[in-house]
PDB file of C-alpha atoms and ligand atoms in Angstrom:
ATOM      1  CA  MET A   1      95.285 169.873 154.801  1.00  0.00           C
ATOM      2  CA  LYS A   2      98.597 171.558 155.893  1.00  0.00           C
ATOM      3  CA  ILE A   3     102.265 169.896 155.793  1.00  0.00           C
ATOM      4  CA  LYS A   4     102.908 167.857 158.698  1.00  0.00           C
ATOM      5  CA  SER A   5     106.747 166.788 158.039  1.00  0.00           C
ATOM      6  CA  LYS A   6     109.034 166.377 155.803  1.00  0.00           C
ATOM      7  CA  ILE A   7     111.084 163.768 153.985  1.00  0.00           C
ATOM      8  CA  LEU A   8     114.331 162.719 151.921  1.00  0.00           C
ATOM      9  CA  ILE A   9     113.865 159.553 149.427  1.00  0.00           C
ATOM     10  CA  ILE A  10     117.035 157.992 148.536  1.00  0.00           C
ATOM     11  CA  ALA A  11     115.100 155.286 146.122  1.00  0.00           C
ATOM     12  CA  GLY A  12     115.132 153.870 142.771  1.00  0.00           C
ATOM     13  CA  SER A  13     112.626 154.832 140.628  1.00  0.00           C
ATOM     14  CA  ASP A  14     109.896 152.403 138.879  1.00  0.00           C
ATOM     15  CA  SER A  15     108.406 153.998 135.866  1.00  0.00           C
ATOM     16  CA  SER A  16     105.652 151.436 136.847  1.00  0.00           C
ATOM     17  CA  GLY A  17     103.838 153.711 139.256  1.00  0.00           C
ATOM     18  CA  GLY A  18     103.594 151.071 141.955  1.00  0.00           C
ATOM     19  CA  ALA A  19     107.182 150.528 143.597  1.00  0.00           C
ATOM     20  CA  GLY A  20     109.677 152.715 144.142  1.00  0.00           C
ATOM     21  CA  ILE A  21     110.374 156.364 144.666  1.00  0.00           C
ATOM     22  CA  GLN A  22     106.653 156.893 142.933  1.00  0.00           C
ATOM     23  CA  ALA A  23     105.710 154.336 145.586  1.00  0.00           C
ATOM     24  CA  ASP A  24     107.607 156.776 148.034  1.00  0.00           C
ATOM     25  CA  ILE A  25     106.391 159.517 147.081  1.00  0.00           C
ATOM     26  CA  LYS A  26     102.463 158.824 147.134  1.00  0.00           C
ATOM     27  CA  THR A  27     102.677 156.984 150.837  1.00  0.00           C
ATOM     28  CA  ALA A  28     104.389 160.242 151.575  1.00  0.00           C
ATOM     29  CA  THR A  29     101.722 162.493 150.711  1.00  0.00           C
ATOM     30  CA  CYS A  30      99.220 160.231 151.125  1.00  0.00           C
ATOM     31  CA  LEU A  31     100.479 160.409 155.468  1.00  0.00           C
ATOM     32  CA  GLY A  32     100.716 163.812 155.341  1.00  0.00           C
ATOM     33  CA  SER A  33     103.974 164.659 154.555  1.00  0.00           C
ATOM     34  CA  TYR A  34     105.815 166.532 152.145  1.00  0.00           C
ATOM     35  CA  ALA A  35     108.714 164.463 150.194  1.00  0.00           C
ATOM     36  CA  MET A  36     111.738 165.406 148.735  1.00  0.00           C
ATOM     37  CA  THR A  37     114.326 162.491 146.426  1.00  0.00           C
ATOM     38  CA  ALA A  38     117.204 161.568 145.072  1.00  0.00           C
ATOM     39  CA  ILE A  39     117.006 158.961 142.413  1.00  0.00           C
ATOM     40  CA  THR A  40     119.270 156.020 142.535  1.00  0.00           C
ATOM     41  CA  ALA A  41     118.833 154.143 139.199  1.00  0.00           C
ATOM     42  CA  VAL A  42     115.952 154.736 137.027  1.00  0.00           C
ATOM     43  CA  THR A  43     114.570 151.022 136.168  1.00  0.00           C
ATOM     44  CA  VAL A  44     112.073 150.457 132.688  1.00  0.00           C
ATOM     45  CA  GLN A  45     109.417 147.813 134.060  1.00  0.00           C
ATOM     46  CA  ASN A  46     105.997 146.686 134.237  1.00  0.00           C
ATOM     47  CA  THR A  47     103.124 144.022 136.834  1.00  0.00           C
ATOM     48  CA  ASN A  48     104.795 141.497 134.272  1.00  0.00           C
ATOM     49  CA  GLY A  49     109.108 142.494 135.412  1.00  0.00           C
ATOM     50  CA  VAL A  50     111.317 144.706 135.481  1.00  0.00           C
ATOM     51  CA  LYS A  51     113.067 145.248 131.763  1.00  0.00           C
ATOM     52  CA  SER A  52     116.060 147.253 132.997  1.00  0.00           C
ATOM     53  CA  VAL A  53     117.558 149.023 135.093  1.00  0.00           C
ATOM     54  CA  VAL A  54     120.130 152.262 134.640  1.00  0.00           C
ATOM     55  CA  PRO A  55     121.910 152.433 138.052  1.00  0.00           C
ATOM     56  CA  ILE A  56     122.593 156.804 138.693  1.00  0.00           C
ATOM     57  CA  PRO A  57     125.957 157.898 138.913  1.00  0.00           C
ATOM     58  CA  ALA A  58     127.080 157.356 142.452  1.00  0.00           C
ATOM     59  CA  ASN A  59     128.188 161.394 142.697  1.00  0.00           C
ATOM     60  CA  GLU A  60     125.072 162.351 141.317  1.00  0.00           C
ATOM     61  CA  ILE A  61     123.101 161.056 143.684  1.00  0.00           C
ATOM     62  CA  TYR A  62     125.334 162.212 146.661  1.00  0.00           C
ATOM     63  CA  ASN A  63     125.078 165.444 145.445  1.00  0.00           C
ATOM     64  CA  GLN A  64     120.495 165.290 145.015  1.00  0.00           C
ATOM     65  CA  ILE A  65     120.865 164.388 148.529  1.00  0.00           C
ATOM     66  CA  ILE A  66     123.385 167.651 149.668  1.00  0.00           C
ATOM     67  CA  TYR A  67     121.859 170.119 147.611  1.00  0.00           C
ATOM     68  CA  THR A  68     118.495 169.092 148.191  1.00  0.00           C
ATOM     69  CA  THR A  69     118.665 169.234 152.071  1.00  0.00           C
ATOM     70  CA  LYS A  70     120.976 171.595 152.664  1.00  0.00           C
ATOM     71  CA  ASP A  71     117.827 173.959 151.478  1.00  0.00           C
ATOM     72  CA  ILE A  72     114.855 172.253 153.079  1.00  0.00           C
ATOM     73  CA  LYS A  73     115.872 169.902 156.213  1.00  0.00           C
ATOM     74  CA  PRO A  74     113.765 166.845 156.411  1.00  0.00           C
ATOM     75  CA  ASP A  75     113.097 165.266 159.222  1.00  0.00           C
ATOM     76  CA  ALA A  76     113.484 161.897 158.749  1.00  0.00           C
ATOM     77  CA  ILE A  77     114.841 159.591 155.534  1.00  0.00           C
ATOM     78  CA  LYS A  78     113.971 156.419 154.141  1.00  0.00           C
ATOM     79  CA  ILE A  79     116.658 154.363 152.397  1.00  0.00           C
ATOM     80  CA  GLY A  80     115.509 152.169 149.786  1.00  0.00           C
ATOM     81  CA  MET A  81     117.479 151.030 146.204  1.00  0.00           C
ATOM     82  CA  LEU A  82     121.155 151.197 146.375  1.00  0.00           C
ATOM     83  CA  HIS A  83     122.491 149.487 143.887  1.00  0.00           C
ATOM     84  CA  SER A  84     126.985 149.184 144.006  1.00  0.00           C
ATOM     85  CA  THR A  85     129.171 149.342 146.561  1.00  0.00           C
ATOM     86  CA  GLN A  86     129.579 152.923 145.629  1.00  0.00           C
ATOM     87  CA  VAL A  87     126.703 153.952 146.106  1.00  0.00           C
ATOM     88  CA  ILE A  88     126.349 153.476 149.157  1.00  0.00           C
ATOM     89  CA  LYS A  89     129.677 154.732 150.438  1.00  0.00           C
ATOM     90  CA  LYS A  90     128.717 158.117 148.822  1.00  0.00           C
ATOM     91  CA  VAL A  91     124.935 157.619 150.729  1.00  0.00           C
ATOM     92  CA  LEU A  92     126.885 157.116 153.749  1.00  0.00           C
ATOM     93  CA  ASN A  93     129.380 160.592 153.206  1.00  0.00           C
ATOM     94  CA  SER A  94     126.249 162.099 152.595  1.00  0.00           C
ATOM     95  CA  LEU A  95     124.294 161.035 155.769  1.00  0.00           C
ATOM     96  CA  ASP A  96     127.635 162.127 157.090  1.00  0.00           C
ATOM     97  CA  THR A  97     127.120 165.366 156.034  1.00  0.00           C
ATOM     98  CA  ILE A  98     123.524 166.111 156.708  1.00  0.00           C
ATOM     99  CA  LYS A  99     123.343 164.368 160.275  1.00  0.00           C
ATOM    100  CA  ILE A 100     119.580 163.397 160.300  1.00  0.00           C
ATOM    101  CA  LYS A 101     119.026 160.769 163.152  1.00  0.00           C
ATOM    102  CA  LYS A 102     116.049 159.536 162.017  1.00  0.00           C
ATOM    103  CA  ILE A 103     117.235 157.289 159.224  1.00  0.00           C
ATOM    104  CA  ILE A 104     115.235 154.173 157.803  1.00  0.00           C
ATOM    105  CA  LEU A 105     116.283 151.140 155.782  1.00  0.00           C
ATOM    106  CA  ASP A 106     114.652 149.317 153.078  1.00  0.00           C
ATOM    107  CA  PRO A 107     117.104 146.890 152.281  1.00  0.00           C
ATOM    108  CA  VAL A 108     115.996 145.880 149.287  1.00  0.00           C
ATOM    109  CA  MET A 109     117.633 142.609 146.899  1.00  0.00           C
ATOM    110  CA  VAL A 110     114.966 141.434 145.091  1.00  0.00           C
ATOM    111  CA  ALA A 111     112.134 142.650 142.603  1.00  0.00           C
ATOM    112  CA  LYS A 112     108.548 141.352 143.012  1.00  0.00           C
ATOM    113  CA  GLY A 113     109.466 139.141 139.878  1.00  0.00           C
ATOM    114  CA  GLY A 114     112.951 137.801 140.991  1.00  0.00           C
ATOM    115  CA  SER A 115     115.224 140.393 139.350  1.00  0.00           C
ATOM    116  CA  LYS A 116     118.000 141.534 140.908  1.00  0.00           C
ATOM    117  CA  LEU A 117     118.626 145.555 141.910  1.00  0.00           C
ATOM    118  CA  ILE A 118     121.550 145.071 144.120  1.00  0.00           C
ATOM    119  CA  ASN A 119     125.155 143.732 143.383  1.00  0.00           C
ATOM    120  CA  ASP A 120     126.533 140.615 146.588  1.00  0.00           C
ATOM    121  CA  GLN A 121     129.478 143.039 147.337  1.00  0.00           C
ATOM    122  CA  ALA A 122     127.055 146.238 147.879  1.00  0.00           C
ATOM    123  CA  ILE A 123     125.453 143.378 150.201  1.00  0.00           C
ATOM    124  CA  GLN A 124     128.474 142.765 152.323  1.00  0.00           C
ATOM    125  CA  TYR A 125     128.914 146.831 152.333  1.00  0.00           C
ATOM    126  CA  MET A 126     125.726 147.220 154.332  1.00  0.00           C
ATOM    127  CA  LYS A 127     126.039 145.072 156.391  1.00  0.00           C
ATOM    128  CA  LYS A 128     129.247 145.906 157.264  1.00  0.00           C
ATOM    129  CA  LYS A 129     128.878 149.452 157.407  1.00  0.00           C
ATOM    130  CA  LEU A 130     125.122 151.109 156.871  1.00  0.00           C
ATOM    131  CA  LEU A 131     123.262 148.203 159.758  1.00  0.00           C
ATOM    132  CA  LYS A 132     124.941 151.002 162.259  1.00  0.00           C
ATOM    133  CA  LYS A 133     123.831 154.328 160.914  1.00  0.00           C
ATOM    134  CA  THR A 134     119.787 153.248 160.646  1.00  0.00           C
ATOM    135  CA  PHE A 135     117.613 154.065 163.232  1.00  0.00           C
ATOM    136  CA  LEU A 136     115.546 151.278 161.818  1.00  0.00           C
ATOM    137  CA  VAL A 137     115.923 148.358 159.157  1.00  0.00           C
ATOM    138  CA  THR A 138     113.084 146.786 157.511  1.00  0.00           C
ATOM    139  CA  PRO A 139     113.839 142.993 155.645  1.00  0.00           C
ATOM    140  CA  ASN A 140     111.476 140.485 154.418  1.00  0.00           C
ATOM    141  CA  LEU A 141     112.403 137.166 155.186  1.00  0.00           C
ATOM    142  CA  PRO A 142     114.980 136.457 152.134  1.00  0.00           C
ATOM    143  CA  GLU A 143     116.783 139.867 153.145  1.00  0.00           C
ATOM    144  CA  ALA A 144     116.578 139.298 156.710  1.00  0.00           C
ATOM    145  CA  GLU A 145     118.844 135.755 156.391  1.00  0.00           C
ATOM    146  CA  ILE A 146     121.660 137.442 153.801  1.00  0.00           C
ATOM    147  CA  LEU A 147     121.858 139.987 156.095  1.00  0.00           C
ATOM    148  CA  ALA A 148     121.738 138.211 159.272  1.00  0.00           C
ATOM    149  CA  GLY A 149     123.248 134.991 157.759  1.00  0.00           C
ATOM    150  CA  VAL A 150     120.574 132.460 159.280  1.00  0.00           C
ATOM    151  CA  LYS A 151     118.058 130.744 157.969  1.00  0.00           C
ATOM    152  CA  ILE A 152     114.140 131.389 158.592  1.00  0.00           C
ATOM    153  CA  SER A 153     111.934 128.825 158.992  1.00  0.00           C
ATOM    154  CA  LYS A 154     109.692 129.666 161.987  1.00  0.00           C
ATOM    155  CA  ILE A 155     108.479 132.604 164.408  1.00  0.00           C
ATOM    156  CA  ASP A 156     111.795 132.188 166.562  1.00  0.00           C
ATOM    157  CA  ASP A 157     113.996 132.078 164.386  1.00  0.00           C
ATOM    158  CA  MET A 158     112.356 135.628 163.023  1.00  0.00           C
ATOM    159  CA  ILE A 159     113.362 136.621 166.769  1.00  0.00           C
ATOM    160  CA  PHE A 160     116.232 135.566 166.685  1.00  0.00           C
ATOM    161  CA  ALA A 161     117.101 137.186 162.989  1.00  0.00           C
ATOM    162  CA  ALA A 162     116.062 140.575 164.729  1.00  0.00           C
ATOM    163  CA  ASN A 163     118.473 140.671 167.627  1.00  0.00           C
ATOM    164  CA  LYS A 164     121.393 139.436 165.574  1.00  0.00           C
ATOM    165  CA  LEU A 165     121.151 142.435 162.966  1.00  0.00           C
ATOM    166  CA  VAL A 166     120.465 144.918 166.462  1.00  0.00           C
ATOM    167  CA  GLN A 167     123.815 143.730 167.668  1.00  0.00           C
ATOM    168  CA  LEU A 168     125.306 144.329 163.671  1.00  0.00           C
ATOM    169  CA  GLY A 169     124.335 147.912 164.439  1.00  0.00           C
ATOM    170  CA  ALA A 170     120.298 148.471 163.931  1.00  0.00           C
ATOM    171  CA  LYS A 171     119.511 150.720 166.535  1.00  0.00           C
ATOM    172  CA  ASN A 172     115.599 148.626 165.742  1.00  0.00           C
ATOM    173  CA  VAL A 173     114.408 146.292 163.370  1.00  0.00           C
ATOM    174  CA  LEU A 174     110.268 145.397 161.761  1.00  0.00           C
ATOM    175  CA  ILE A 175     111.376 141.816 160.744  1.00  0.00           C
ATOM    176  CA  LYS A 176     108.465 141.397 157.438  1.00  0.00           C
ATOM    177  CA  GLY A 177     106.975 137.905 157.476  1.00  0.00           C
ATOM    178  CA  GLY A 178     104.911 137.619 154.381  1.00  0.00           C
ATOM    179  CA  HIS A 179     107.392 134.837 152.955  1.00  0.00           C
ATOM    180  CA  LEU A 180     107.206 132.677 155.972  1.00  0.00           C
ATOM    181  CA  ARG A 181     104.890 129.682 155.506  1.00  0.00           C
ATOM    182  CA  SER A 182     101.388 130.686 157.994  1.00  0.00           C
ATOM    183  CA  LYS A 183      98.129 131.167 158.186  1.00  0.00           C
ATOM    184  CA  ASN A 184      98.781 134.550 160.240  1.00  0.00           C
ATOM    185  CA  VAL A 185     100.887 136.989 158.575  1.00  0.00           C
ATOM    186  CA  VAL A 186     103.732 137.929 161.495  1.00  0.00           C
ATOM    187  CA  ASP A 187     106.037 140.983 161.354  1.00  0.00           C
ATOM    188  CA  ILE A 188     108.471 141.501 164.835  1.00  0.00           C
ATOM    189  CA  PHE A 189     109.587 145.116 166.105  1.00  0.00           C
ATOM    190  CA  LEU A 190     112.431 144.028 168.010  1.00  0.00           C
ATOM    191  CA  ASN A 191     115.396 146.685 169.807  1.00  0.00           C
ATOM    192  CA  LYS A 192     117.379 146.242 172.391  1.00  0.00           C
ATOM    193  CA  ASN A 193     114.510 146.906 175.312  1.00  0.00           C
ATOM    194  CA  GLU A 194     111.523 145.653 173.388  1.00  0.00           C
ATOM    195  CA  LYS A 195     109.574 143.393 171.529  1.00  0.00           C
ATOM    196  CA  LYS A 196     106.440 144.019 169.689  1.00  0.00           C
ATOM    197  CA  ILE A 197     105.033 140.888 167.482  1.00  0.00           C
ATOM    198  CA  PHE A 198     101.953 141.960 164.319  1.00  0.00           C
ATOM    199  CA  TYR A 199     100.026 139.447 163.730  1.00  0.00           C
ATOM    200  CA  ASN A 200      97.760 140.561 161.005  1.00  0.00           C
ATOM    201  CA  LYS A 201      95.305 137.798 158.996  1.00  0.00           C
ATOM    202  CA  ARG A 202      96.971 136.573 155.583  1.00  0.00           C
ATOM    203  CA  LEU A 203      95.921 138.550 152.691  1.00  0.00           C
ATOM    204  CA  TYR A 204      95.570 136.205 149.377  1.00  0.00           C
ATOM    205  CA  THR A 205      95.731 138.653 146.231  1.00  0.00           C
ATOM    206  CA  LYS A 206      98.725 139.235 143.465  1.00  0.00           C
ATOM    207  CA  ASN A 207      98.783 142.682 144.585  1.00  0.00           C
ATOM    208  CA  THR A 208     101.522 142.789 146.524  1.00  0.00           C
ATOM    209  CA  HIS A 209     104.212 145.455 144.231  1.00  0.00           C
ATOM    210  CA  GLY A 210     105.644 147.704 145.995  1.00  0.00           C
ATOM    211  CA  THR A 211     104.427 146.297 149.462  1.00  0.00           C
ATOM    212  CA  GLY A 212     107.826 146.462 151.201  1.00  0.00           C
ATOM    213  CA  CYS A 213     109.135 150.644 149.700  1.00  0.00           C
ATOM    214  CA  THR A 214     105.195 151.585 150.885  1.00  0.00           C
ATOM    215  CA  LEU A 215     105.265 150.275 153.955  1.00  0.00           C
ATOM    216  CA  SER A 216     109.240 152.188 155.087  1.00  0.00           C
ATOM    217  CA  THR A 217     108.168 155.029 153.919  1.00  0.00           C
ATOM    218  CA  ALA A 218     104.702 155.308 155.954  1.00  0.00           C
ATOM    219  CA  ILE A 219     107.196 154.492 159.086  1.00  0.00           C
ATOM    220  CA  THR A 220     109.348 157.107 157.403  1.00  0.00           C
ATOM    221  CA  SER A 221     106.665 159.541 157.694  1.00  0.00           C
ATOM    222  CA  PHE A 222     105.058 158.823 160.985  1.00  0.00           C
ATOM    223  CA  LEU A 223     107.879 158.792 162.495  1.00  0.00           C
ATOM    224  CA  SER A 224     109.049 162.345 161.261  1.00  0.00           C
ATOM    225  CA  CYS A 225     105.621 163.351 162.558  1.00  0.00           C
ATOM    226  CA  GLY A 226     107.247 162.534 166.194  1.00  0.00           C
ATOM    227  CA  LYS A 227     105.505 159.112 166.923  1.00  0.00           C
ATOM    228  CA  THR A 228     107.540 156.935 168.541  1.00  0.00           C
ATOM    229  CA  ILE A 229     109.117 154.252 166.514  1.00  0.00           C
ATOM    230  CA  LYS A 230     107.037 151.378 167.514  1.00  0.00           C
ATOM    231  CA  LYS A 231     103.813 153.464 167.078  1.00  0.00           C
ATOM    232  CA  SER A 232     104.795 154.371 163.028  1.00  0.00           C
ATOM    233  CA  CYS A 233     105.357 150.471 162.829  1.00  0.00           C
ATOM    234  CA  GLU A 234     102.108 149.508 163.684  1.00  0.00           C
ATOM    235  CA  LEU A 235     100.951 152.616 161.907  1.00  0.00           C
ATOM    236  CA  GLY A 236     102.351 151.733 159.021  1.00  0.00           C
ATOM    237  CA  ILE A 237     101.406 147.945 158.685  1.00  0.00           C
ATOM    238  CA  LYS A 238      97.513 149.482 159.336  1.00  0.00           C
ATOM    239  CA  TYR A 239      98.299 151.413 156.323  1.00  0.00           C
ATOM    240  CA  VAL A 240     100.080 148.573 153.539  1.00  0.00           C
ATOM    241  CA  ASN A 241      97.392 146.645 154.974  1.00  0.00           C
ATOM    242  CA  SER A 242      94.696 148.539 153.772  1.00  0.00           C
ATOM    243  CA  ALA A 243      96.102 149.792 151.197  1.00  0.00           C
ATOM    244  CA  ILE A 244      96.158 146.056 149.940  1.00  0.00           C
ATOM    245  CA  ILE A 245      92.572 144.645 150.641  1.00  0.00           C
ATOM    246  CA  THR A 246      91.808 147.740 148.284  1.00  0.00           C
ATOM    247  CA  ASN A 247      94.419 147.613 145.494  1.00  0.00           C
ATOM    248  CA  PRO A 248      92.697 148.570 142.415  1.00  0.00           C
ATOM    249  CA  ASN A 249      93.641 145.254 140.030  1.00  0.00           C
ATOM    250  CA  LEU A 250      95.473 146.812 137.616  1.00  0.00           C
ATOM    251  CA  GLY A 251      97.658 145.646 134.949  1.00  0.00           C
ATOM    252  CA  LYS A 252      98.469 141.415 134.004  1.00  0.00           C
ATOM    253  CA  GLY A 253     101.063 140.529 136.632  1.00  0.00           C
ATOM    254  CA  HIS A 254     102.089 141.893 140.577  1.00  0.00           C
ATOM    255  CA  GLY A 255      99.656 144.400 140.406  1.00  0.00           C
ATOM    256  CA  PRO A 256     100.410 147.690 143.025  1.00  0.00           C
ATOM    257  CA  VAL A 257      98.164 148.794 146.420  1.00  0.00           C
ATOM    258  CA  ASN A 258      96.187 151.648 146.976  1.00  0.00           C
ATOM    259  CA  HIS A 259      98.028 154.473 148.227  1.00  0.00           C
ATOM    260  CA  LEU A 260      95.206 156.352 148.190  1.00  0.00           C
ATOM    261  CA  ASN A 261      93.484 154.546 150.846  1.00  0.00           C
ATOM    262  CA  SER A 262      93.726 156.886 154.106  1.00  0.00           C
ATOM    263  CA  ILE A 263      93.152 160.295 151.797  1.00  0.00           C
ATOM    264  CA  GLN A 264      88.857 161.611 151.398  1.00  0.00           C
ATOM    265  CA  LEU A 265      89.711 164.616 148.182  1.00  0.00           C
ATOM    266  CA  ASN A 266      87.851 167.963 149.572  1.00  0.00           C
ATOM    267  CA  LYS A 267      84.523 168.567 148.374  1.00  0.00           C
ATOM    268  CA  ASN A 268      86.200 172.188 146.722  1.00  0.00           C
ATOM    269  CA  PHE A 269      87.601 169.064 144.485  1.00  0.00           C
ATOM    270  CA  ARG A 270      85.135 166.219 144.137  1.00  0.00           C
TER     271      ARG A 270
HETATM  272  O1  PXL B 301     110.282 145.924 145.865  1.00  0.00           O
HETATM  273  C1  PXL B 301     110.883 146.643 145.735  1.00  0.00           C
HETATM  274  C2  PXL B 301     111.503 147.781 144.232  1.00  0.00           C
HETATM  275  C3  PXL B 301     112.054 148.717 145.255  1.00  0.00           C
HETATM  276  N1  PXL B 301     112.639 150.001 144.714  1.00  0.00           N
HETATM  277  C4  PXL B 301     112.512 149.833 142.967  1.00  0.00           C
HETATM  278  C5  PXL B 301     111.913 148.947 142.220  1.00  0.00           C
HETATM  279  C6  PXL B 301     110.947 147.729 143.904  1.00  0.00           C
HETATM  280  C7  PXL B 301     110.431 146.826 142.660  1.00  0.00           C
HETATM  281  O2  PXL B 301     110.428 145.738 141.313  1.00  0.00           O
HETATM  282  O3  PXL B 301     111.689 148.392 140.760  1.00  0.00           O
HETATM  283  C8  PXL B 301     112.649 150.793 141.962  1.00  0.00           C
END
């Protein structure tokens, strides 16, 4: 197949290949997009957890974004792990320069094993400055609670929090309900004019490492190809569900999902 779109991913590296920039590149590629990257941090990890995080200097992140995109212009941008206020400031500067409107923010805060991937001051800065620049923000429940400043224990709370994030400047919000105690997984999509609630059967598996990264990049890929934001969320959720169902059960801890679920090898390469 031909490349359908080009996207830029600003995120951290996960050496285990299931989350972070590795998940992002796999997802974009398996959905037909050309992936460019600006790496914000290098993590050492496996499916049992994060061993270390080395931040990339903010200026280098800025340079990766500017130098890459002045040559190849992306159709959309996905932002993942941003560990400090300094990094967010530089990313904001670069976004002002490159003027791309389709910006998807996955407000990454904590890795599956509980390691913090952003500091508290940076969370406040993200809330105050970066949300306003985002076309879509995709928090999970704990992230939505922190960003919206509300406790979430039921679907109505999710809707309330999503509206709060719209008031804070996000154009569209997708709150992921995987952490809610409910039989079905409920995800809430919402903007000023529309609301859609996605219901999916809960999948009981420990192999969900990188689902947040995978979802936000899948949405970015669909959006970059010209689909509406609501449709992009619907298809992104579908892709992640298939990826979880067909997970390869790798590693002893929280294993990765199957990014390849969307593609079939051409007969020349079988
Ligand atoms: O899934 C959140 C996440 C984002 N980015 C990086 C990560 C993780 C989780 O492990 O390692 C680099």
